[in-house]
CSV table of C-alpha atoms in Angstrom, one decimal:
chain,number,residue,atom,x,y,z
S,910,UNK,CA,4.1,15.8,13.3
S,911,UNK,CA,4.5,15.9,9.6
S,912,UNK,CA,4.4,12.4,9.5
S,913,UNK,CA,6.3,10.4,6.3
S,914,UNK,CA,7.4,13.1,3.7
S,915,UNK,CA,8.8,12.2,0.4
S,916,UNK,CA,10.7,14.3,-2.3
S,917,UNK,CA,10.3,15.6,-4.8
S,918,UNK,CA,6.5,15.2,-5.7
S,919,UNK,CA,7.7,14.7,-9.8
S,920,UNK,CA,10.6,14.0,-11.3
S,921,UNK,CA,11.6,13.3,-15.6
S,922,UNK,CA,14.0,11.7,-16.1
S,923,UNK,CA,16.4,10.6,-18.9
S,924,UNK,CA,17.4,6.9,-19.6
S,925,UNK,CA,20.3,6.0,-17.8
S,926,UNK,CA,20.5,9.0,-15.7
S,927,UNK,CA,20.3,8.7,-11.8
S,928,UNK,CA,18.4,10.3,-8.8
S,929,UNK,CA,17.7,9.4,-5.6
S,930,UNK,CA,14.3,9.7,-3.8
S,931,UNK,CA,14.0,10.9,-0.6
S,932,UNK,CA,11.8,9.6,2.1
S,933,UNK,CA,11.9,10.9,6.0
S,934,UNK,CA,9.9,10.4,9.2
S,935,UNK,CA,9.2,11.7,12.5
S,936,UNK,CA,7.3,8.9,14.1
S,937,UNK,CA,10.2,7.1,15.8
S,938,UNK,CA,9.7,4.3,13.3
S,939,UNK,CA,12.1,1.3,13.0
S,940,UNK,CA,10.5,0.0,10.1
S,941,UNK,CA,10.1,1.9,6.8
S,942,UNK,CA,9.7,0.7,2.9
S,943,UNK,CA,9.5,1.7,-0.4
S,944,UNK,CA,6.8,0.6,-3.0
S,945,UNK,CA,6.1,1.2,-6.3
S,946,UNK,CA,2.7,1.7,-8.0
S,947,UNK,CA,1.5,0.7,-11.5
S,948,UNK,CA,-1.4,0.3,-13.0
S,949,UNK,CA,-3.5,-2.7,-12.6
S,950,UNK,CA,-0.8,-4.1,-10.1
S,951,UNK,CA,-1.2,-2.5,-7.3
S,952,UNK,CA,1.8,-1.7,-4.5
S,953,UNK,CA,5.0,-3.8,-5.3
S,954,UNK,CA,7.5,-3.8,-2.7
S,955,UNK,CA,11.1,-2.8,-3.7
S,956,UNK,CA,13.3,-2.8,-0.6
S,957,UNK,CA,12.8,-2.4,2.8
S,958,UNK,CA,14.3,-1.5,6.7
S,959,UNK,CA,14.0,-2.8,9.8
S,960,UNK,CA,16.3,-0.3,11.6
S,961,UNK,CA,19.2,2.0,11.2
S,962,UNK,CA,21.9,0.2,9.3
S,963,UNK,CA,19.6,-2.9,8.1
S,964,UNK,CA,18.3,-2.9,4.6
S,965,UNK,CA,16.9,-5.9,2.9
S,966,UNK,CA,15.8,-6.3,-0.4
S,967,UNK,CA,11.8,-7.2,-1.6
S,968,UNK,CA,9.9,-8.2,-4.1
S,969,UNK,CA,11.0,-5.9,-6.9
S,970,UNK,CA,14.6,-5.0,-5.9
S,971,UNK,CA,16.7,-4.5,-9.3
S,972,UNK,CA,17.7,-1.2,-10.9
S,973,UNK,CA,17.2,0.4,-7.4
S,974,UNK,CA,19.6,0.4,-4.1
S,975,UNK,CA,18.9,1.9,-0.6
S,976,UNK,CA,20.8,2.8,2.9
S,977,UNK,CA,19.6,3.6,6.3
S,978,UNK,CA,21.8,5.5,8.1
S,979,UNK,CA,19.6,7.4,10.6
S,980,UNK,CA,16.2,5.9,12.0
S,981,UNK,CA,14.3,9.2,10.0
S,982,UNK,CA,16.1,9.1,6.7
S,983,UNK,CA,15.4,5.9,4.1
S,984,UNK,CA,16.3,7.4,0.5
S,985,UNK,CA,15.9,5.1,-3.0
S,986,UNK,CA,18.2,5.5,-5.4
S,987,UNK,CA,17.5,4.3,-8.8
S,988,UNK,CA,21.1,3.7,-10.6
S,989,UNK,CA,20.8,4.3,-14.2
S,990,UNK,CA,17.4,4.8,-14.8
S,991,UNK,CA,14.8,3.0,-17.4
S,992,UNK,CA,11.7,3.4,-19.2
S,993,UNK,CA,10.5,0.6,-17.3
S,994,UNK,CA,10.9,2.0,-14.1
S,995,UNK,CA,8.3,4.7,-14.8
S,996,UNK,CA,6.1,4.4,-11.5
S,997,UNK,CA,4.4,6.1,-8.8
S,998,UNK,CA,6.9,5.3,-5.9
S,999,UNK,CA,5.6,5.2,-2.2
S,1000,UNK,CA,7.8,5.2,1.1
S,1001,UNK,CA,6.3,4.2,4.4
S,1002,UNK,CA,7.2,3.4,7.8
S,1003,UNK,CA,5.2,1.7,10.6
S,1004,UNK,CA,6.3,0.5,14.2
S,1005,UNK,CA,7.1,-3.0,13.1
S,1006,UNK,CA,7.0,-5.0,10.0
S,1007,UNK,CA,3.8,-7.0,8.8
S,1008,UNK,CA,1.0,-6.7,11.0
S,1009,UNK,CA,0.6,-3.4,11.9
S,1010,UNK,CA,-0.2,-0.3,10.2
S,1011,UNK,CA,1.7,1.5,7.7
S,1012,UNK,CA,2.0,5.5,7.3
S,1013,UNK,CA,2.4,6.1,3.6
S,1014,UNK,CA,4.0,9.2,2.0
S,1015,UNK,CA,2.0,11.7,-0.6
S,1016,UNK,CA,4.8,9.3,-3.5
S,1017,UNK,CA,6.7,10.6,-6.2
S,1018,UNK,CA,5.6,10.2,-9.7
S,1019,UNK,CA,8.6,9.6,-11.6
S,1020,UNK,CA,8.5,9.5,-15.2
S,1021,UNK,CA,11.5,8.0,-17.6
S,1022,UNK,CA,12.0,9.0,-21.0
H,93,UNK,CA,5.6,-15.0,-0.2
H,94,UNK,CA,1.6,-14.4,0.1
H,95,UNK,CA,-0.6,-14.5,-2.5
H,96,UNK,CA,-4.0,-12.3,-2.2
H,97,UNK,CA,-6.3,-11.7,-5.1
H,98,UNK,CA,-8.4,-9.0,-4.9
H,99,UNK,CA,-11.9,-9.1,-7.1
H,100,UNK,CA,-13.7,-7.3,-8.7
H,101,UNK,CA,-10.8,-4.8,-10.4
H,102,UNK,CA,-13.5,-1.9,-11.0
H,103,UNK,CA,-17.0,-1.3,-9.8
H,104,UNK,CA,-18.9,1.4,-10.9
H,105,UNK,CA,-22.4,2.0,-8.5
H,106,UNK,CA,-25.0,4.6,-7.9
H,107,UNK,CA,-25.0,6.7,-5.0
H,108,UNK,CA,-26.8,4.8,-2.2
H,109,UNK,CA,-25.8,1.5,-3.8
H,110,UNK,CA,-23.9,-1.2,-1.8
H,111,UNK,CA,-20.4,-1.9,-2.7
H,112,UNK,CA,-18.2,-5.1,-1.9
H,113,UNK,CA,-14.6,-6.2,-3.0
H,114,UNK,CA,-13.4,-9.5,-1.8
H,115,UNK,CA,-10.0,-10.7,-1.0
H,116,UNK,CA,-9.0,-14.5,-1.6
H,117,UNK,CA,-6.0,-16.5,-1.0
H,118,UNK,CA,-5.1,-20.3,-1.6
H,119,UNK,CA,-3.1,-20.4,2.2
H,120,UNK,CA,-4.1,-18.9,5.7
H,121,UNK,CA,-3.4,-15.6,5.9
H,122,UNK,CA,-2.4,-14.8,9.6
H,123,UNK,CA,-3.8,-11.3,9.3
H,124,UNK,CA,-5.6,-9.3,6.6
H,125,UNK,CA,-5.2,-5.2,6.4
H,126,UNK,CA,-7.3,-2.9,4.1
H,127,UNK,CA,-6.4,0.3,2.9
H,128,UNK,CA,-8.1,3.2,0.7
H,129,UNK,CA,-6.3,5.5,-1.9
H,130,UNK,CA,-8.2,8.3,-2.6
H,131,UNK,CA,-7.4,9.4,-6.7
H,132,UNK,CA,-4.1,11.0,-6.9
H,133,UNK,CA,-3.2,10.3,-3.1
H,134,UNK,CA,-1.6,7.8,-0.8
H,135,UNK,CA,-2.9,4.4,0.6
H,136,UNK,CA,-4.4,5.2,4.0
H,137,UNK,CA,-4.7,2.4,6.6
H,138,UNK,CA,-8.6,1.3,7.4
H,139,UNK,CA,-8.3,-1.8,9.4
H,140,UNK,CA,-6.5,-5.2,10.8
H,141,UNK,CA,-8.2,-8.6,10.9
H,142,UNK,CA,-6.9,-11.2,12.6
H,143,UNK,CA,-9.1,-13.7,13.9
H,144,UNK,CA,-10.9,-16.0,12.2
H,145,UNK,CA,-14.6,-15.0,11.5
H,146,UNK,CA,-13.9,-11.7,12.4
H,147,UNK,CA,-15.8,-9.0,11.4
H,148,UNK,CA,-15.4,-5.0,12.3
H,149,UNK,CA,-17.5,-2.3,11.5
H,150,UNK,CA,-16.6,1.2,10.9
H,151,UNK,CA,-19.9,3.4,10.7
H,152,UNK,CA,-21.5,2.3,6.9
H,153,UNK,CA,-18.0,-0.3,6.5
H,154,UNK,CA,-18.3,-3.5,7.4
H,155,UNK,CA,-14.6,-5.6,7.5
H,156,UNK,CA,-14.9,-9.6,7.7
H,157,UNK,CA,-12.5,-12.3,7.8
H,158,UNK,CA,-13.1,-15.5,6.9
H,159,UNK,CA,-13.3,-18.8,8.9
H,160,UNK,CA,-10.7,-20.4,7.6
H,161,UNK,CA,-8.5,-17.4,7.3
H,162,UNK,CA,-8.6,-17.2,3.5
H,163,UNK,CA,-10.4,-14.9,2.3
H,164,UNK,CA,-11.5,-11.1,3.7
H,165,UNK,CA,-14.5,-8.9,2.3
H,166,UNK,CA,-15.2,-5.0,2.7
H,167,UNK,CA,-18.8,-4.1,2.1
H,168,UNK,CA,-19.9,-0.7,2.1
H,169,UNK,CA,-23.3,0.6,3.0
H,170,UNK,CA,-25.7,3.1,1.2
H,171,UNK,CA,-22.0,4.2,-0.8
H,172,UNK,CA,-21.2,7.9,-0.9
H,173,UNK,CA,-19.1,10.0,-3.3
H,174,UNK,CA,-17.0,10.4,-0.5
H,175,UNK,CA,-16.0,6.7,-1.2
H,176,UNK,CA,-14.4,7.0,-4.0
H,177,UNK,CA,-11.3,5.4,-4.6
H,178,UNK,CA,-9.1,2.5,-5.0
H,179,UNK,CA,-9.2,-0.2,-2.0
H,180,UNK,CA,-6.6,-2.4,-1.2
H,181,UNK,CA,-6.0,-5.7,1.0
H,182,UNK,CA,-2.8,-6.7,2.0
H,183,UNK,CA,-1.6,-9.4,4.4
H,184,UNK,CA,1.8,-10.4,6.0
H,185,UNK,CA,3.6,-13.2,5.2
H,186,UNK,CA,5.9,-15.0,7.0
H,187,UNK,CA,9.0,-12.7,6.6
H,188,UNK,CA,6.5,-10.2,8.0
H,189,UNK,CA,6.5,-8.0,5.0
H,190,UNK,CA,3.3,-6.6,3.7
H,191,UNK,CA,1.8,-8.2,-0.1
H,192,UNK,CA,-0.6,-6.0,-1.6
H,193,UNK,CA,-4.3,-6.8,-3.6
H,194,UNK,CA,-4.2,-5.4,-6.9
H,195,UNK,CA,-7.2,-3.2,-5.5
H,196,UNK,CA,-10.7,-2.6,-6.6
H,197,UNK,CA,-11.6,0.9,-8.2
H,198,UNK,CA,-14.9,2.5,-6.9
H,199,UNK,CA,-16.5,4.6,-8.9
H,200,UNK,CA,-19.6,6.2,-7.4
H,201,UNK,CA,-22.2,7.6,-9.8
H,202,UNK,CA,-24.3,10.7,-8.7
């Protein structure tokens, strides 16, 4: 199993461009998320899933939307991008939410200029 | 949602030292995780608490949860450079999603 995977490993981007981030699974999860990292702040949840078709927004959720069309697949897309959305952005996925462990992705380090 | 602060933000020991972060909240928790991110990698899943007083070792870790379910330490033993890294609590709140310590840094001297 290759577990979560998450593309691409870097990305630059200009202000006010977009991209989306991909995330993908082979565990059979329901449940997958995406975080982002900064410094000092630790892992700030942006949206999350609870199964195909279900999205629901978290802590952090503007400048960013999501979709879950197939149980594997949970991509972030970041809508016009901003200086302040400079990150290190993490996907994972568990079996269920809250208490049970989560499988985190290698992230993306995602730099806006 | 949950609130968890995590202390101390850094901690620099020698090898062979002890090391301890501590986890604190102002409400129960109903369950306490910890995870370790290695420098330049992902968070990697340690442990789950859940029961008050609980305490879970995991060869020179130690995991405890407090008796009143609001607070959680990890103590490491005799540390290693293979412990390096940033460790993080988190707990789930009631809409089951996962809040996240602001983690402690490790830094083990040689």
């Amino acid at each position: 199993n290759a577990g979560v995977t998450q593309t691409p490993k870097f990305q630059v981007l200009k202000t006010g461009q977009s991209m989306t981030l991909q995330c993908a699974q082979d565990m059979n999860h329901e449940y997958m998320s995406w975080y982002r990292q900064d410094p000092g702040m630790g892992l700030r949840l942006i949206h999350y899933s609870v199964g195909a078709g279900i999205t629901d927004q978290g802590e952090v959720p503007n400048g960013y939307n999501v979709s879950r069309s197939t149980t594997e697949d949970f991509p972030l897309r970041l809508l016009s991008a901003a200086p302040s959305q400079t990150s290190v952005y993490f996907c994972a996925s568990s079996y269920y939410p809250g208490g049970n462990e989560q499988f985190f992705g290698p992230g993306t380090r995602l730099t806006v200029l | 949602g949950q609130q968890v602060m995590q202390i101390p933000q850094y901690q620099h020991v020698q090898e062979g030292e002890d090391f301890t972060t501590y986890c604190n909240s102002s409400t129960t928790l109903s369950n306490i995780q910890w995870y370790k991110q290695r420098p330049g990698g992902h968070p990697v899943f340690l442990i789950q608490l859940v029961k008050s007083g609980e305490v879970k070792k995991q060869k020179r870790l130690t995991f405890q949860f407090g008796e009143a379910k609001k607070n959680s330490s990890l103590h490491i033993t005799a540390t290693q450079t293979t412990d390096v890294g940033t460790y993080f609590c988190a707990t789930a709140g009631s809409a089951r999603q996962l809040t996240f310590g602001s983690g402690t840094q490790l830094t083990v001297l040689p």
